[in-house]
Amino acid sequence: MFVRINNCWNDFTLLVGLILLFTGTSFANERLGKPRVMVDASITAWVGGKIIPIDGDEIEDGVLLVQNGRVLAVGQRSSLQIPEGATVIDATGKVIMPGLVCTHSHVGGIGGADSSGAIQPDVRIYDSINVRDSGFRRAVAGGLTTLNIMPGSGHLMSGQTIYVKLRSGKTIDDLMIKAEDGWIMGGLKMANGTNSIRENSAGFPGTRGKSAALVRQFFIKAREYQEKVERAAGDPEKSPPRDIGLDAMIEVFQGRRIVHHHTHRHDDIITVLRLAAEYNFRVVLHHVSDGWMVAEQIAAAGAPCSIILIDAPGGKLEAVNLKFETGGILERAGVTVGFHTDDYITDSRLFFRSAALGVRGGMSRKAALESLTINGAIMLDLQERIGTLSVGKDADFIILDGDPLSVYTKVLQTWVEGEKVFDREDPTDRLYAVGGYGAGQDQQPYFCCYHELMMQQYGLKQLSNQILQK
Amino acid sequence: MRLNTNLITRWMFCYCGWIIGLANVYAFVMPVHVEAQIAVRGKVIYTMAGEPIRDGVILIRDGKIASVAPASEVTIPDDFQVIEGTIVTPGLIDAHATVGLTGIYNQSHDQDHRESSAPIQAELRALDAINVREQLIEYLRGLGVTTVHTGHSPGELISGQTLVMKTVGNTIEEATLVESAAVVATLGPSANRSGGSPGTRGKQMAMLRQELIKAQEYLAKQEKRSSNGNDGSAENADNPSANPITRDLRLEALARVLKRELPLLVTANRAQDISSALRLANEFNFMLWLDGAAESYLLIDEIRDAKVPVFLHPSMIRTAGEYENLSFETGAKLADAGIPVLMQSGFEGYVPKVRVVLFEAAILAANGMTFEQALATITRDAARILGLADRIGTLRVGLDADIAVFDGDPFEYTTKCHSVIINGRVVSIEPR
């Protein structure tokens, strides 16, 4: 998986081999003698920028080759020849890095579980997403390319999450990510602490002890269901009545559906780890405000942490001990750390800010950038497809006008699978990136045919940028 | 860049926190002249009163700034504690907050920003409601915020009064610079009361106008009394106990607004609400502080012509409801038109419970404002509009020694604020 060129001869020959493999065309550079240049118009070459591939050192004066929505090659200009016929884009002075992965977002005008009960794994966020929500536009403006869209809070189980790519799409089906067997990828949202406590509300816990008891009882029930299903081995006579919530739990037990668990206070974190060990499910801890108090325990359990940094502690009882230092403390304890926007809690356009505040709190630059990219991918089981600019991975990348951790840096372009989904020079995109009148409105429908119709009927020369979605 | 304190001082701060804690408490009741004398040396000092000084030194005596000059022109006395930094700025000013009335826990016991028993309650004073030991005030202090203008929050037609305080003090009286700084009003949907009145924009304006007219009449009676007597008649001019006017604290506060002693800070975000605020100020001739102002970029000429300062919403406030059309570039557009722009932490009902004006102004600096324009929104210009230019907001001789010291560009996320000085006393040395 890992191939990158950095004036390293072995890597270089490996890369040449790979390119030959990919294109079936001979390719070489002067160091190998007289070049026989590959000709391929399907290749786009980003040349001259600083490339932060995440899986290796930052590359000055780099080249990124993209073909068919995948990364074809990454290297230094001095050691990587640009194929003839490639579309060459000058990226001098720019920074190129993988698209950002947000492991916990609420964009899309979503609605998950309702107030009918504390445990609702049957609810799919998949069924509630408005892909024209302006939040998606702000997300690509912030350089985000992959999201885990989570049901909102206030339950022990709020429903099934969905992993999406921010492709330009008309329906959620255009955005979702499928596993090789066609399974729609997503996790299960859980929560504990004060989040899921609703006193005097039927079906909801009033204390932490009750919260854990309800979850434990439900996991036992789900295990029994799973055993019945397995014993039946497909025989409809022996199968239990189908329960779509418990079906999702089987995916949890199979390790396929990861539990994304809201948890803040140190004791609540430990409770999650205890339940995960008891019922053997894979879990990513989310928010983890008190994580700095129990970093060793989290590391020992091998649980990744998707954290959020907000401007000040408090606002709710669970978050009064939140610190900028959490990321650094978890990093040094050996925990895989990611960031999330929790959009609308923090603005997707300012996602880099989370990593920079992490550095302010003692995180290494390397870990902070990994936390926005590959570590998020790991938490979504997508590390083979996204999160680094590695050969063969999806061409999800962003173009910046400066260092990713600087407040002054802007995302200029966002690309998903080789397609541009955001361009700051486009007036409509800029409106969502900067704000202004109309920025809060959902993006307009696609005028594939409507525009032509209007032209014919009314002779309209042009529709305003706000009306005409590119 | 690290603190260059002498060994004893460093030992005191780092290893003897409890002693310094006691000393802090003690220092509040001690006369100012016992304070240690301090010199602050910075690679660049943004005085906000003229060009930045490269490699400059600020000498502090008795809580005030004694000199600001290039290091080459200054001899730092031997007995001065020296604090060094990369960038030195005036202590930061949060132009409008609710911190102190709103606390970290966000539970009813620490939320005193909004009294919902009536839509108009101008008589409520921040002074009587604030918790000067609120953790979030300390939190802001550690990030360089040395002064806050805080009080009753937006959300009622008129919710109460504000005050201006330093972010250090044993009692609010000690911390306060201005006991009553403004009366706070709100226009727009957030001032509507579910199932009650006001319930529409039209009703909001009607109620405000009626109340201000009552205050006009009250004021007229008061003025007659002061010239004639308590009942306004010439024969009782020397007999104040005859038929006294019943004092009305609510109308007294509004009368001060009408007399232009207190500004009316009006939170208005939609363009039509901003227009209403300007219309109201024009009718009653009060000092208007326009607050929030998310869509103010649509009304730049009107705001400039009205000579009104804008207390701009926090840059990172959520883009929903009245704020859906906010722009990161509003501050730059207003400033370029010559309109004074101040940055505020505002009010937050959830997380983060308080915002940090340093972070909010940084977004302005990254979106069209120059570095110094953005810094002015939380220093010089904030002090000027709050009427405190002779005390705070710039680094000039004779002003309060309120200083923030950073290890780099203060607006960069990765830069830390590593020393904070208020009234010539070091109040934070933990890099944050």
PDB file of C-alpha atoms in Angstrom, chain B residues 44-150:
ATOM      1  CA  VAL B  44       7.390  43.452  18.837  1.00  0.00           C
ATOM      2  CA  ILE B  45       5.187  45.577  21.060  1.00  0.00           C
ATOM      3  CA  TYR B  46       1.868  46.509  19.548  1.00  0.00           C
ATOM      4  CA  THR B  47       1.091  49.611  21.549  1.00  0.00           C
ATOM      5  CA  MET B  48      -1.997  50.290  19.408  1.00  0.00           C
ATOM      6  CA  ALA B  49      -1.029  53.949  19.767  1.00  0.00           C
ATOM      7  CA  GLY B  50       1.326  54.428  16.865  1.00  0.00           C
ATOM      8  CA  GLU B  51       3.704  52.122  15.056  1.00  0.00           C
ATOM      9  CA  PRO B  52       4.668  48.818  16.653  1.00  0.00           C
ATOM     10  CA  ILE B  53       7.946  48.975  18.550  1.00  0.00           C
ATOM     11  CA  ARG B  54      10.559  46.385  17.616  1.00  0.00           C
ATOM     12  CA  ASP B  55      12.521  45.035  20.558  1.00  0.00           C
ATOM     13  CA  GLY B  56      10.695  47.254  22.977  1.00  0.00           C
ATOM     14  CA  VAL B  57      10.469  47.514  26.741  1.00  0.00           C
ATOM     15  CA  ILE B  58       7.541  48.531  28.901  1.00  0.00           C
ATOM     16  CA  LEU B  59       8.336  49.646  32.419  1.00  0.00           C
ATOM     17  CA  ILE B  60       5.546  49.313  34.951  1.00  0.00           C
ATOM     18  CA  ARG B  61       5.442  51.271  38.207  1.00  0.00           C
ATOM     19  CA  ASP B  62       2.669  51.176  40.746  1.00  0.00           C
ATOM     20  CA  GLY B  63       0.257  49.440  38.415  1.00  0.00           C
ATOM     21  CA  LYS B  64       0.605  51.960  35.618  1.00  0.00           C
ATOM     22  CA  ILE B  65       2.690  52.071  32.478  1.00  0.00           C
ATOM     23  CA  ALA B  66       5.734  54.241  33.242  1.00  0.00           C
ATOM     24  CA  SER B  67       7.410  54.052  29.856  1.00  0.00           C
ATOM     25  CA  VAL B  68       7.197  52.318  26.480  1.00  0.00           C
ATOM     26  CA  ALA B  69      10.299  52.528  24.321  1.00  0.00           C
ATOM     27  CA  PRO B  70      12.826  50.604  22.217  1.00  0.00           C
ATOM     28  CA  ALA B  71      15.119  48.500  24.415  1.00  0.00           C
ATOM     29  CA  SER B  72      18.105  50.508  23.240  1.00  0.00           C
ATOM     30  CA  GLU B  73      16.679  53.581  24.947  1.00  0.00           C
ATOM     31  CA  VAL B  74      15.769  51.918  28.251  1.00  0.00           C
ATOM     32  CA  THR B  75      17.750  50.769  31.247  1.00  0.00           C
ATOM     33  CA  ILE B  76      15.786  48.187  33.172  1.00  0.00           C
ATOM     34  CA  PRO B  77      16.383  48.745  36.897  1.00  0.00           C
ATOM     35  CA  ASP B  78      18.016  45.789  38.662  1.00  0.00           C
ATOM     36  CA  ASP B  79      15.125  45.155  41.000  1.00  0.00           C
ATOM     37  CA  PHE B  80      12.597  44.800  38.173  1.00  0.00           C
ATOM     38  CA  GLN B  81      11.118  41.445  37.314  1.00  0.00           C
ATOM     39  CA  VAL B  82      11.561  40.975  33.558  1.00  0.00           C
ATOM     40  CA  ILE B  83       8.976  39.178  31.449  1.00  0.00           C
ATOM     41  CA  GLU B  84       9.959  38.456  27.871  1.00  0.00           C
ATOM     42  CA  GLY B  85       7.811  37.550  24.922  1.00  0.00           C
ATOM     43  CA  THR B  86       7.658  37.547  21.161  1.00  0.00           C
ATOM     44  CA  ILE B  87       4.552  39.660  20.747  1.00  0.00           C
ATOM     45  CA  VAL B  88       3.241  42.025  23.400  1.00  0.00           C
ATOM     46  CA  THR B  89      -0.198  43.563  23.179  1.00  0.00           C
ATOM     47  CA  PRO B  90      -2.495  45.563  25.409  1.00  0.00           C
ATOM     48  CA  GLY B  91      -4.629  43.380  27.632  1.00  0.00           C
ATOM     49  CA  LEU B  92      -7.537  42.177  25.536  1.00  0.00           C
ATOM     50  CA  ILE B  93     -11.035  43.613  25.906  1.00  0.00           C
ATOM     51  CA  ASP B  94     -14.152  41.540  25.409  1.00  0.00           C
ATOM     52  CA  ALA B  95     -16.579  44.165  24.129  1.00  0.00           C
ATOM     53  CA  HIS B  96     -19.746  42.317  25.094  1.00  0.00           C
ATOM     54  CA  ALA B  97     -20.173  39.175  27.136  1.00  0.00           C
ATOM     55  CA  THR B  98     -22.405  37.517  29.683  1.00  0.00           C
ATOM     56  CA  VAL B  99     -19.594  35.750  31.536  1.00  0.00           C
ATOM     57  CA  GLY B 100     -19.972  35.970  35.286  1.00  0.00           C
ATOM     58  CA  LEU B 101     -23.731  36.034  34.962  1.00  0.00           C
ATOM     59  CA  THR B 102     -23.398  32.822  32.995  1.00  0.00           C
ATOM     60  CA  GLY B 103     -21.255  30.149  34.596  1.00  0.00           C
ATOM     61  CA  ILE B 104     -19.369  27.076  33.452  1.00  0.00           C
ATOM     62  CA  TYR B 105     -21.918  24.503  34.640  1.00  0.00           C
ATOM     63  CA  ASN B 106     -24.804  25.905  32.587  1.00  0.00           C
ATOM     64  CA  GLN B 107     -27.250  24.889  35.296  1.00  0.00           C
ATOM     65  CA  SER B 108     -29.969  27.155  36.623  1.00  0.00           C
ATOM     66  CA  HIS B 109     -27.936  27.984  39.732  1.00  0.00           C
ATOM     67  CA  ASP B 110     -25.162  29.605  37.735  1.00  0.00           C
ATOM     68  CA  GLN B 111     -27.234  31.299  35.033  1.00  0.00           C
ATOM     69  CA  ASP B 112     -28.366  34.820  35.956  1.00  0.00           C
ATOM     70  CA  HIS B 113     -28.248  36.456  32.559  1.00  0.00           C
ATOM     71  CA  ARG B 114     -31.951  36.439  31.742  1.00  0.00           C
ATOM     72  CA  GLU B 115     -34.910  37.159  33.991  1.00  0.00           C
ATOM     73  CA  SER B 116     -38.018  36.005  32.175  1.00  0.00           C
ATOM     74  CA  SER B 117     -40.745  37.446  34.431  1.00  0.00           C
ATOM     75  CA  ALA B 118     -41.314  40.440  32.163  1.00  0.00           C
ATOM     76  CA  PRO B 119     -40.140  41.496  28.689  1.00  0.00           C
ATOM     77  CA  ILE B 120     -38.758  44.868  29.798  1.00  0.00           C
ATOM     78  CA  GLN B 121     -36.613  45.070  32.930  1.00  0.00           C
ATOM     79  CA  ALA B 122     -34.052  47.809  32.439  1.00  0.00           C
ATOM     80  CA  GLU B 123     -33.621  48.083  36.210  1.00  0.00           C
ATOM     81  CA  LEU B 124     -31.685  44.829  36.551  1.00  0.00           C
ATOM     82  CA  ARG B 125     -28.053  45.585  37.286  1.00  0.00           C
ATOM     83  CA  ALA B 126     -25.215  43.262  36.368  1.00  0.00           C
ATOM     84  CA  LEU B 127     -23.461  44.469  39.488  1.00  0.00           C
ATOM     85  CA  ASP B 128     -26.018  42.673  41.653  1.00  0.00           C
ATOM     86  CA  ALA B 129     -25.866  39.417  39.722  1.00  0.00           C
ATOM     87  CA  ILE B 130     -22.292  38.698  38.770  1.00  0.00           C
ATOM     88  CA  ASN B 131     -20.071  36.009  40.249  1.00  0.00           C
ATOM     89  CA  VAL B 132     -16.639  37.611  40.179  1.00  0.00           C
ATOM     90  CA  ARG B 133     -14.993  34.258  41.005  1.00  0.00           C
ATOM     91  CA  GLU B 134     -16.584  32.467  38.041  1.00  0.00           C
ATOM     92  CA  GLN B 135     -14.097  29.940  36.630  1.00  0.00           C
ATOM     93  CA  LEU B 136     -14.718  31.120  33.088  1.00  0.00           C
ATOM     94  CA  ILE B 137     -13.547  34.637  33.976  1.00  0.00           C
ATOM     95  CA  GLU B 138     -10.282  33.111  35.158  1.00  0.00           C
ATOM     96  CA  TYR B 139     -10.167  31.053  31.964  1.00  0.00           C
ATOM     97  CA  LEU B 140     -10.462  34.170  29.806  1.00  0.00           C
ATOM     98  CA  ARG B 141      -7.817  35.922  31.885  1.00  0.00           C
ATOM     99  CA  GLY B 142      -5.339  33.132  31.137  1.00  0.00           C
ATOM    100  CA  LEU B 143      -5.813  33.802  27.429  1.00  0.00           C
ATOM    101  CA  GLY B 144      -5.020  37.488  27.728  1.00  0.00           C
ATOM    102  CA  VAL B 145      -8.483  38.957  28.315  1.00  0.00           C
ATOM    103  CA  THR B 146      -8.085  41.608  30.997  1.00  0.00           C
ATOM    104  CA  THR B 147     -11.351  43.540  30.666  1.00  0.00           C
ATOM    105  CA  VAL B 148     -14.891  42.393  29.923  1.00  0.00           C
ATOM    106  CA  HIS B 149     -18.043  44.341  29.241  1.00  0.00           C
ATOM    107  CA  THR B 150     -20.588  41.893  30.606  1.00  0.00           C
TER     108      THR B 150
END
